[in-house]
PDB file of C-alpha atoms in Angstrom:
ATOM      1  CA  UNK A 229     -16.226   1.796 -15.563  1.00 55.00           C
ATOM      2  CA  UNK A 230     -14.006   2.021 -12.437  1.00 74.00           C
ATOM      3  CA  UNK A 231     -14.555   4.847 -10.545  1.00 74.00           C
ATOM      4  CA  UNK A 232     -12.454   7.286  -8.124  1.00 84.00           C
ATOM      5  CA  UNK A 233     -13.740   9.457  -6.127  1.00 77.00           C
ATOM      6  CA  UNK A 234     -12.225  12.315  -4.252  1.00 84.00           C
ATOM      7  CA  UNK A 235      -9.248  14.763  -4.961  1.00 89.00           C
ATOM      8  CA  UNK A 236      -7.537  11.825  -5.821  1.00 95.00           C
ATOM      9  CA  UNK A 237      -9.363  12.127  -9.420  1.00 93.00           C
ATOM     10  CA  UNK A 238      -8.502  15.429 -10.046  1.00 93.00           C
ATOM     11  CA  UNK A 239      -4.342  14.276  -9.328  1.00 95.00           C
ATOM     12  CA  UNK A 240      -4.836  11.208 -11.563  1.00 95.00           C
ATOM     13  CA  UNK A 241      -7.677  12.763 -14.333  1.00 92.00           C
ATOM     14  CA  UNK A 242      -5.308  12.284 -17.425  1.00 93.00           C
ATOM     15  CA  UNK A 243      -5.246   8.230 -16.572  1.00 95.00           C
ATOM     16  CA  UNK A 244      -8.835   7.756 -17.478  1.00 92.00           C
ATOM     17  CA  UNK A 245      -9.116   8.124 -20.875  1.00 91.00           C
ATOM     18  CA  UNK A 246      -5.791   6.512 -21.898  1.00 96.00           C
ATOM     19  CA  UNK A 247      -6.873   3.114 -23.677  1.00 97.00           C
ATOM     20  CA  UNK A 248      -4.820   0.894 -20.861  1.00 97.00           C
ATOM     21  CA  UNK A 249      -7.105   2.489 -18.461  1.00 96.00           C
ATOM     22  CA  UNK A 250     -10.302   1.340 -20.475  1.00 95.00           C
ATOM     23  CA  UNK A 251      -8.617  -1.764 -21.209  1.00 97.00           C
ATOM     24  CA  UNK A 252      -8.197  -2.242 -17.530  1.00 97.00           C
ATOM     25  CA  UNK A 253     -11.857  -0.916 -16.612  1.00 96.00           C
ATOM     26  CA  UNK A 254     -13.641  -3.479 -19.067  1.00 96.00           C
ATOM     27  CA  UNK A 255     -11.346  -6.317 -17.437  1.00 97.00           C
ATOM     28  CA  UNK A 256     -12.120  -5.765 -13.862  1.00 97.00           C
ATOM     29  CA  UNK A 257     -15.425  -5.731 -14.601  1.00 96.00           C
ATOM     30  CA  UNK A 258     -15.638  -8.871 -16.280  1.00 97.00           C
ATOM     31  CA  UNK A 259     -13.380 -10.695 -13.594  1.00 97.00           C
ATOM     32  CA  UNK A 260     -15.751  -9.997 -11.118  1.00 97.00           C
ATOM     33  CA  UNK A 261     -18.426 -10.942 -12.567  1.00 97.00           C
ATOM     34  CA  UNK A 262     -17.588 -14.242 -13.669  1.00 97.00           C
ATOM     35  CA  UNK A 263     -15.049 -15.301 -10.973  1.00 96.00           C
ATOM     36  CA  UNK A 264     -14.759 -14.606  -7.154  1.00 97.00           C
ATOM     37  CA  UNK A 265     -11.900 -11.766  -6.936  1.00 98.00           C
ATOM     38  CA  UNK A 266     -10.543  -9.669  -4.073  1.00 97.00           C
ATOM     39  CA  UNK A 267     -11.181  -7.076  -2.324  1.00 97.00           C
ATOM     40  CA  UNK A 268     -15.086  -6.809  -2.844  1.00 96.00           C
ATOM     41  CA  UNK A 269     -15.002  -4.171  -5.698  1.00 95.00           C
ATOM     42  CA  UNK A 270     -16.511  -1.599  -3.496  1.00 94.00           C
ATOM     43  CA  UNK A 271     -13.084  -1.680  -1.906  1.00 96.00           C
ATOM     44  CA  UNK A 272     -10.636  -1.111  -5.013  1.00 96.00           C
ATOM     45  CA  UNK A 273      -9.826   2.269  -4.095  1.00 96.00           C
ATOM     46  CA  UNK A 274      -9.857   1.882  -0.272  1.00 96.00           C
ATOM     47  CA  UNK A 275      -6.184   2.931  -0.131  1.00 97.00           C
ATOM     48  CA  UNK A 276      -7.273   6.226  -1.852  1.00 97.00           C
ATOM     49  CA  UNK A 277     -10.731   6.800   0.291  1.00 95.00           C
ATOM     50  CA  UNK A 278      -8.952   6.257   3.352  1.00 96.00           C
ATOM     51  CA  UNK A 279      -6.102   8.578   2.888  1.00 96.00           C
ATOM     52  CA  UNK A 280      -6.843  11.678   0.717  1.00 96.00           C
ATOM     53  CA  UNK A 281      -4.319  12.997  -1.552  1.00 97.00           C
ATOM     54  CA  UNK A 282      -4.083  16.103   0.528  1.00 97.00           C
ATOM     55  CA  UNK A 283      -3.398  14.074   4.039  1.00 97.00           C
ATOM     56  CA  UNK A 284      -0.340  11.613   2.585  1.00 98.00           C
ATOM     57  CA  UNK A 285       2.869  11.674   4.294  1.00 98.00           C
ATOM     58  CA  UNK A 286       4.002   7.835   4.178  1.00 98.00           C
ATOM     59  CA  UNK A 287       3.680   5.719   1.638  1.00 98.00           C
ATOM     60  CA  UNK A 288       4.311   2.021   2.056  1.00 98.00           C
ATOM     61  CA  UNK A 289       4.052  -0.185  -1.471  1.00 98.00           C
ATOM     62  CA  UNK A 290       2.562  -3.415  -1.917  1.00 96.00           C
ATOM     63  CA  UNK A 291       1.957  -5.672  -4.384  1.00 94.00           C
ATOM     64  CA  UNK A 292      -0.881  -8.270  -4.726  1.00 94.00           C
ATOM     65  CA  UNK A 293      -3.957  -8.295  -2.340  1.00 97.00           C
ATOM     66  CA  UNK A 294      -4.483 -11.130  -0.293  1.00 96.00           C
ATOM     67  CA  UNK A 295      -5.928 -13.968  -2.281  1.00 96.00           C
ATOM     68  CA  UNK A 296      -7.479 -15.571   0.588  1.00 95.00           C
ATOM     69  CA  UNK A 297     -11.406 -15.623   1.094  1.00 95.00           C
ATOM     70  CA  UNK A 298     -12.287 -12.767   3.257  1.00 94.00           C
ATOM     71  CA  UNK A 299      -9.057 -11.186   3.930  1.00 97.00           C
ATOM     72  CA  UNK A 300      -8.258  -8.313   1.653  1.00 97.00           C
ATOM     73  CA  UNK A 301      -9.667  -4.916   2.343  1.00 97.00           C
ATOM     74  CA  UNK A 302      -7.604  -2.853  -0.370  1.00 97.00           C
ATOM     75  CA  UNK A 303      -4.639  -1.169   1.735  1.00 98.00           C
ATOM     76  CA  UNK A 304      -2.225  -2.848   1.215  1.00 98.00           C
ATOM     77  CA  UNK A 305      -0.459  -5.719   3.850  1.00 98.00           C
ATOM     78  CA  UNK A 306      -4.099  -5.362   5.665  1.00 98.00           C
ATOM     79  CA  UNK A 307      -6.683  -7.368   6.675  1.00 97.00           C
ATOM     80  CA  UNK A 308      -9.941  -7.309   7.570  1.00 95.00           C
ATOM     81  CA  UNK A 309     -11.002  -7.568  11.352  1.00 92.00           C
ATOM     82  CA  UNK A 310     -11.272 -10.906  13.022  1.00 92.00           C
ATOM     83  CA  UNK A 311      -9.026 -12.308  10.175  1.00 95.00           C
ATOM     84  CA  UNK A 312      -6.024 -14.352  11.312  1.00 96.00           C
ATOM     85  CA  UNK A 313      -2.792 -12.571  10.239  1.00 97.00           C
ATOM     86  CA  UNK A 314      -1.293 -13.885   7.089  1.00 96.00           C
ATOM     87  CA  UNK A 315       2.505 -14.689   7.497  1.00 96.00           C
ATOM     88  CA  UNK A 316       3.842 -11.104   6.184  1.00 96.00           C
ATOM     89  CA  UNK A 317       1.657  -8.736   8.976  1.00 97.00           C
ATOM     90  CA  UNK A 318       2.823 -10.995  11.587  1.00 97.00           C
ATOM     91  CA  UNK A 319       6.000 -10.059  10.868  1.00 97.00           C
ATOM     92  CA  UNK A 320       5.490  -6.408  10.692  1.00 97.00           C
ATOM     93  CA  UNK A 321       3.855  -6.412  13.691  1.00 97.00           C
ATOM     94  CA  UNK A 322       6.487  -8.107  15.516  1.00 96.00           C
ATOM     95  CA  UNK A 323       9.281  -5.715  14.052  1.00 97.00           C
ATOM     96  CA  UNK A 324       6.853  -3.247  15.353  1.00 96.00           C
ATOM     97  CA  UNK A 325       6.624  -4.271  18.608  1.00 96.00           C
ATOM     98  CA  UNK A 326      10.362  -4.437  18.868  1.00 96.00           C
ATOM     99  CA  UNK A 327      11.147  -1.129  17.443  1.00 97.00           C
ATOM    100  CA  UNK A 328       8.150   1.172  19.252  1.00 96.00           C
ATOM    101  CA  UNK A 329       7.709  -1.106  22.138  1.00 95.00           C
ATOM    102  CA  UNK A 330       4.211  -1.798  21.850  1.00 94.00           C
ATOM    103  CA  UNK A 331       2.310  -4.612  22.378  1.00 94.00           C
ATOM    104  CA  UNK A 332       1.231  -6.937  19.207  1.00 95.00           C
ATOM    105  CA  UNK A 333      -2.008  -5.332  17.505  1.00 94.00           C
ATOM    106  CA  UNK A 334      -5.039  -7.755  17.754  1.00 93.00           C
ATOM    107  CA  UNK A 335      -6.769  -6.253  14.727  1.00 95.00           C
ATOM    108  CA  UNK A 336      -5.125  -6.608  11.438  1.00 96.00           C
ATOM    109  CA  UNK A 337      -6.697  -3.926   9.925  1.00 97.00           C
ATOM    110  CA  UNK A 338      -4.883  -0.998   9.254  1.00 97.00           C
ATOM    111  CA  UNK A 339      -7.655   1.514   8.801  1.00 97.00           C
ATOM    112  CA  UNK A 340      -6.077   3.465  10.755  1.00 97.00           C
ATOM    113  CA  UNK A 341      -2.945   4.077   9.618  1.00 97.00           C
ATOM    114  CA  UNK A 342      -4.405   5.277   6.324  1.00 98.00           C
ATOM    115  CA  UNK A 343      -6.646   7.837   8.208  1.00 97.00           C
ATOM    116  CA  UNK A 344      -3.305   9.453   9.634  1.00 98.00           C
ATOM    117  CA  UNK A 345      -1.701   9.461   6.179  1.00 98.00           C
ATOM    118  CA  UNK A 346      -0.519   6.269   5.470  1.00 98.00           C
ATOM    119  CA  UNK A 347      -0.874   5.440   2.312  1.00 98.00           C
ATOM    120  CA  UNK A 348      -1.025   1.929   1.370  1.00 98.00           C
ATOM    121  CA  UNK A 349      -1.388   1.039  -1.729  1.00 98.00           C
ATOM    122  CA  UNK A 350      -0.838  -2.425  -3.979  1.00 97.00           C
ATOM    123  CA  UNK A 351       0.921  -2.164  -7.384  1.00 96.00           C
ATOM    124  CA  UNK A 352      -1.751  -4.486  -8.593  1.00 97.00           C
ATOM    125  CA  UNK A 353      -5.132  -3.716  -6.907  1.00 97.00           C
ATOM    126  CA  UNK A 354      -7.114  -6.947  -7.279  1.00 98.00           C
ATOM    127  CA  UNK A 355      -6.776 -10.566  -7.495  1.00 98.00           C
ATOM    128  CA  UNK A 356      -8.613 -13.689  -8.239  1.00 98.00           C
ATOM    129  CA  UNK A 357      -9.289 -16.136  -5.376  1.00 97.00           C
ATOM    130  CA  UNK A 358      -6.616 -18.044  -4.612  1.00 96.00           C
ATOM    131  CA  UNK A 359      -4.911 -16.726  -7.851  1.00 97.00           C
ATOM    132  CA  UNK A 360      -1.474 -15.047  -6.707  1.00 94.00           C
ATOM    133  CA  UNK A 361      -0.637 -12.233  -9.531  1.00 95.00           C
ATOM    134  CA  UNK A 362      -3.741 -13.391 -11.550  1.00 97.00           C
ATOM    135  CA  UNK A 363      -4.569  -9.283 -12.312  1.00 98.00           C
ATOM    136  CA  UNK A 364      -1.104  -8.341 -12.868  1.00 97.00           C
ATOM    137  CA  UNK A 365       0.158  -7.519 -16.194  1.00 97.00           C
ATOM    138  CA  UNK A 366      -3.560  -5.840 -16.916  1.00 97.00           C
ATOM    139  CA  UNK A 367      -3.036  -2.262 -16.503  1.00 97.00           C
ATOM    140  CA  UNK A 368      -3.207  -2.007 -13.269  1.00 97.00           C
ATOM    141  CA  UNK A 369       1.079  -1.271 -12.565  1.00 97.00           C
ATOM    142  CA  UNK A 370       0.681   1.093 -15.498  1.00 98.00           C
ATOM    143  CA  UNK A 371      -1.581   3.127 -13.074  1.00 97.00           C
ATOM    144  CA  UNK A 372      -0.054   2.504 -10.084  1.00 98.00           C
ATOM    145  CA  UNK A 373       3.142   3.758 -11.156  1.00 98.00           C
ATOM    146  CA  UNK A 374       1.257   7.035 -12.323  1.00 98.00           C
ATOM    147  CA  UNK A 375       0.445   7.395  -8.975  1.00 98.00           C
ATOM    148  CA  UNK A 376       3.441   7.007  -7.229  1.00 98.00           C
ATOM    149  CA  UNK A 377       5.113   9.625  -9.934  1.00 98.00           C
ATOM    150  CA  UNK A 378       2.008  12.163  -8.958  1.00 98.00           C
ATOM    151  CA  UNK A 379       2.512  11.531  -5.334  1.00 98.00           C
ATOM    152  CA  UNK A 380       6.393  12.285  -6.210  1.00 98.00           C
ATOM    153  CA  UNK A 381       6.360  15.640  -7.955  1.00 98.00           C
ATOM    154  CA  UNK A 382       3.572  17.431  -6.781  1.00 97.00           C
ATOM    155  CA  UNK A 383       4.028  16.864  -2.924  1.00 98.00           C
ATOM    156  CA  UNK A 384       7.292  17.135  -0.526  1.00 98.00           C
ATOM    157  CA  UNK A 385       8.636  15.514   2.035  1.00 98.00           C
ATOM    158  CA  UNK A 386       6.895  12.293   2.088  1.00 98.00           C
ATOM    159  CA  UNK A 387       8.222   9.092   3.951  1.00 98.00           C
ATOM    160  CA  UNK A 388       8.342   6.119   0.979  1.00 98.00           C
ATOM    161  CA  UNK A 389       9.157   3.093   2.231  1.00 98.00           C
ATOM    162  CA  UNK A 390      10.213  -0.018  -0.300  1.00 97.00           C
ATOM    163  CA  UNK A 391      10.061  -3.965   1.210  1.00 96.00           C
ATOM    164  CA  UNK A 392      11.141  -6.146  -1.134  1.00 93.00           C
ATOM    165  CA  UNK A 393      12.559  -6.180  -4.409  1.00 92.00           C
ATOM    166  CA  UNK A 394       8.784  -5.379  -6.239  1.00 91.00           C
ATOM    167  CA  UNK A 395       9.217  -2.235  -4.101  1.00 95.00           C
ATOM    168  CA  UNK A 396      12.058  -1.226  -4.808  1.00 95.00           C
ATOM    169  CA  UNK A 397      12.088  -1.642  -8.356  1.00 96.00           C
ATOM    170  CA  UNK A 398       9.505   1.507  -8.053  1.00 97.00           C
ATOM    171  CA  UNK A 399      12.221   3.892  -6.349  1.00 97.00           C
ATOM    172  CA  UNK A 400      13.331   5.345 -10.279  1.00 98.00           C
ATOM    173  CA  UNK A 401      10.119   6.690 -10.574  1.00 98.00           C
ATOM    174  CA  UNK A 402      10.304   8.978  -7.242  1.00 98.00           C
ATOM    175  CA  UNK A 403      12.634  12.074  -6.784  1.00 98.00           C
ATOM    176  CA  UNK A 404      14.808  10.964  -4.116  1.00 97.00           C
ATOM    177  CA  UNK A 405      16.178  14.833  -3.193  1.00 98.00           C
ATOM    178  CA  UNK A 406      12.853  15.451  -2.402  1.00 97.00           C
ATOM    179  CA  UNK A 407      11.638  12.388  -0.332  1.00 98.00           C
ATOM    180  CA  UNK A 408      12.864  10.096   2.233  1.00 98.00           C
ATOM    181  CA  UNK A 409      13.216   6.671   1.055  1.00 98.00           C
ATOM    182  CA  UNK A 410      13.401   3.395   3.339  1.00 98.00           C
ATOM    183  CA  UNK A 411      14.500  -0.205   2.251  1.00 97.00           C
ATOM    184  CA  UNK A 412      14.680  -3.224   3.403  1.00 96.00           C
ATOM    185  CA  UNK A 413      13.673  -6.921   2.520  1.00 95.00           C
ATOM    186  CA  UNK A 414      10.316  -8.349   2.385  1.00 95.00           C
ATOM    187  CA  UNK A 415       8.556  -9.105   5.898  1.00 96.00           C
ATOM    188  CA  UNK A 416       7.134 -12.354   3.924  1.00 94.00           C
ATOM    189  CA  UNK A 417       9.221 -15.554   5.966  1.00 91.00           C
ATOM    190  CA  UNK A 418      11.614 -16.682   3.135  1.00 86.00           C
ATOM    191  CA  UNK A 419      13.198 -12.965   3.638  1.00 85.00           C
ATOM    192  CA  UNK A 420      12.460 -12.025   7.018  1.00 80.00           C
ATOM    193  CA  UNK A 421      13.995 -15.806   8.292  1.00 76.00           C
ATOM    194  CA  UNK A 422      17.125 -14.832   6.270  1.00 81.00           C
ATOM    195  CA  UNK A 423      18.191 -11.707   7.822  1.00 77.00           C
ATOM    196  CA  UNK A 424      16.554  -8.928   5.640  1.00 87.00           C
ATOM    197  CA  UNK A 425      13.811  -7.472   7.188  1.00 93.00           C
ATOM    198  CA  UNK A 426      13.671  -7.514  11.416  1.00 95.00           C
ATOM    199  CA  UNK A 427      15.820  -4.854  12.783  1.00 96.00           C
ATOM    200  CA  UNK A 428      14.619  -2.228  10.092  1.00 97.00           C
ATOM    201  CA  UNK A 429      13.555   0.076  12.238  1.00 98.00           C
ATOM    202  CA  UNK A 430      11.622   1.750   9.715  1.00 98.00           C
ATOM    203  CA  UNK A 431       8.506   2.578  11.529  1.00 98.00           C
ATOM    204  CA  UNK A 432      10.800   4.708  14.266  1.00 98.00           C
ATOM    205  CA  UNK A 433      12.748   6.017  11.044  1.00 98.00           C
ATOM    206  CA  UNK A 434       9.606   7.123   9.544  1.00 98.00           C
ATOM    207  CA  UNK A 435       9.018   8.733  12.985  1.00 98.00           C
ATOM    208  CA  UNK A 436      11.985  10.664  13.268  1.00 98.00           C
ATOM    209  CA  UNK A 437      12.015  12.206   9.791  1.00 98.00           C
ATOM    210  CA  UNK A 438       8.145  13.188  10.630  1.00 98.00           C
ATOM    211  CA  UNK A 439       8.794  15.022  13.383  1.00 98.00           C
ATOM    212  CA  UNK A 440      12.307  16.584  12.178  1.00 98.00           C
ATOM    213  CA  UNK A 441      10.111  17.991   9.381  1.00 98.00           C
ATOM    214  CA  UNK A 442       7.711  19.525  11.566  1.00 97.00           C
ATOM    215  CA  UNK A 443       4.705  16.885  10.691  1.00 97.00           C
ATOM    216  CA  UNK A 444       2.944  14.920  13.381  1.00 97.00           C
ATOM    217  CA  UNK A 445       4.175  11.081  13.773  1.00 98.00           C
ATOM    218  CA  UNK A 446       2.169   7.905  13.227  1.00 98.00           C
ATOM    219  CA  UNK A 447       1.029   6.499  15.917  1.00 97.00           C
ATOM    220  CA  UNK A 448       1.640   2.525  14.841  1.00 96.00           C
ATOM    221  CA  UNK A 449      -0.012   0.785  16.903  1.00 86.00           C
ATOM    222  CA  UNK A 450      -2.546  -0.369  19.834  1.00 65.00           C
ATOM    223  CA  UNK A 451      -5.506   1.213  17.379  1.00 53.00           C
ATOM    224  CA  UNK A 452      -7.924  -1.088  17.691  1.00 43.00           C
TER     225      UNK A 452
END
């Protein structure tokens, strides 16, 4: 059975008995037992054990882990340390540089953006090796966009920022009068190349709006 730990179970209680969720449980389990699948299962909820319910103030949506060996370490657009940067953080980190003026991060793990409220979290939270979108259709949106409802109506405030059209297509299930949303394209290279994602600005947005509403900012990057 798949486990979360945390407040976050207490938020998300009602999605463990519904039969999707048990559906979901029994095919995780057998996925990683008889083929190689990312992140290590340990890891599955690392976007939720890094960031408590309590702490969120961003929330930046994903979709698939990284299907490469090694890389994905279940926050979404991360990677573990000493990883090469797959095409889509590269980019982020160079609108990042450009927007905050800091120098490229060498680590591509973003640990610590989660531990300052950053929520990161896929719409599909596992994948097979070299599989892109091998776990979707399995349950796993069906909780994700539970989540992202929770995270809408019981908290204030929060930053929720949508790249690409996967992301996007989750901005009906948040209140926008009560959160601050922030779209753009896709920092993969077919979108970024074509104009939609570099000059966002989103991480000094997501700034701005922190501080306007009295919370402290994120401190991007130079964190490893």
């Amino acid at each position: 059975m798949l486990q979360l730990q945390g407040t976050w179970r207490s938020h998300l209680k009602s999605e463990f008995d519904k039969p999707y969720f048990k559906a979901l449980s029994t095919f995780v389990q057998s996925e990683y037992a008889g083929q190689s699948c990312y992140p290590p299962i340990h890891q599955l909820f690392n976007a939720f054990n890094s960031c408590s319910f309590e702490a969120v103030k961003v929330v930046i949506i994903g979709q698939d882990p990284y299907h490469g060996e090694g890389q994905a370490n279940g926050l979404c657009f991360s990677t573990n340390e000493g990883m090469a940067h797959p095409p889509s953080l590269r980019n982020i980190f160079k609108e990042l540089e450009v927007d905050m003026k800091l120098s490229y991060p060498a680590s591509g793990d973003l640990t610590e953006w989660a531990h300052q409220g950053v929520f990161l979290l896929n719409t599909t939270l596992s994948v097979r090796l070299k599989e892109a979108g091998s776990h979707q259709k399995y349950g796993w949106e069906d909780f994700t966009d539970s989540v992202i409802k929770t995270l809408s109506k019981q908290k204030t405030d929060l930053v929720f920022i949508l790249w690409g059209s996967a992301a996007k297509n989750k901005k009906s299930l948040i209140d926008t009068s009560k959160h601050f949303i922030l779209e753009s394209g896709h920092p993969s290279p077919m979108s970024a190349n074509r104009g939609y994602w570099f000059g966002n600005k989103h991480f000094s947005k997501t700034n701005t709006f922190l501080r306007l509403k009295g919370k402290s900012e994120i401190k991007w990057g130079n964190f490893i």
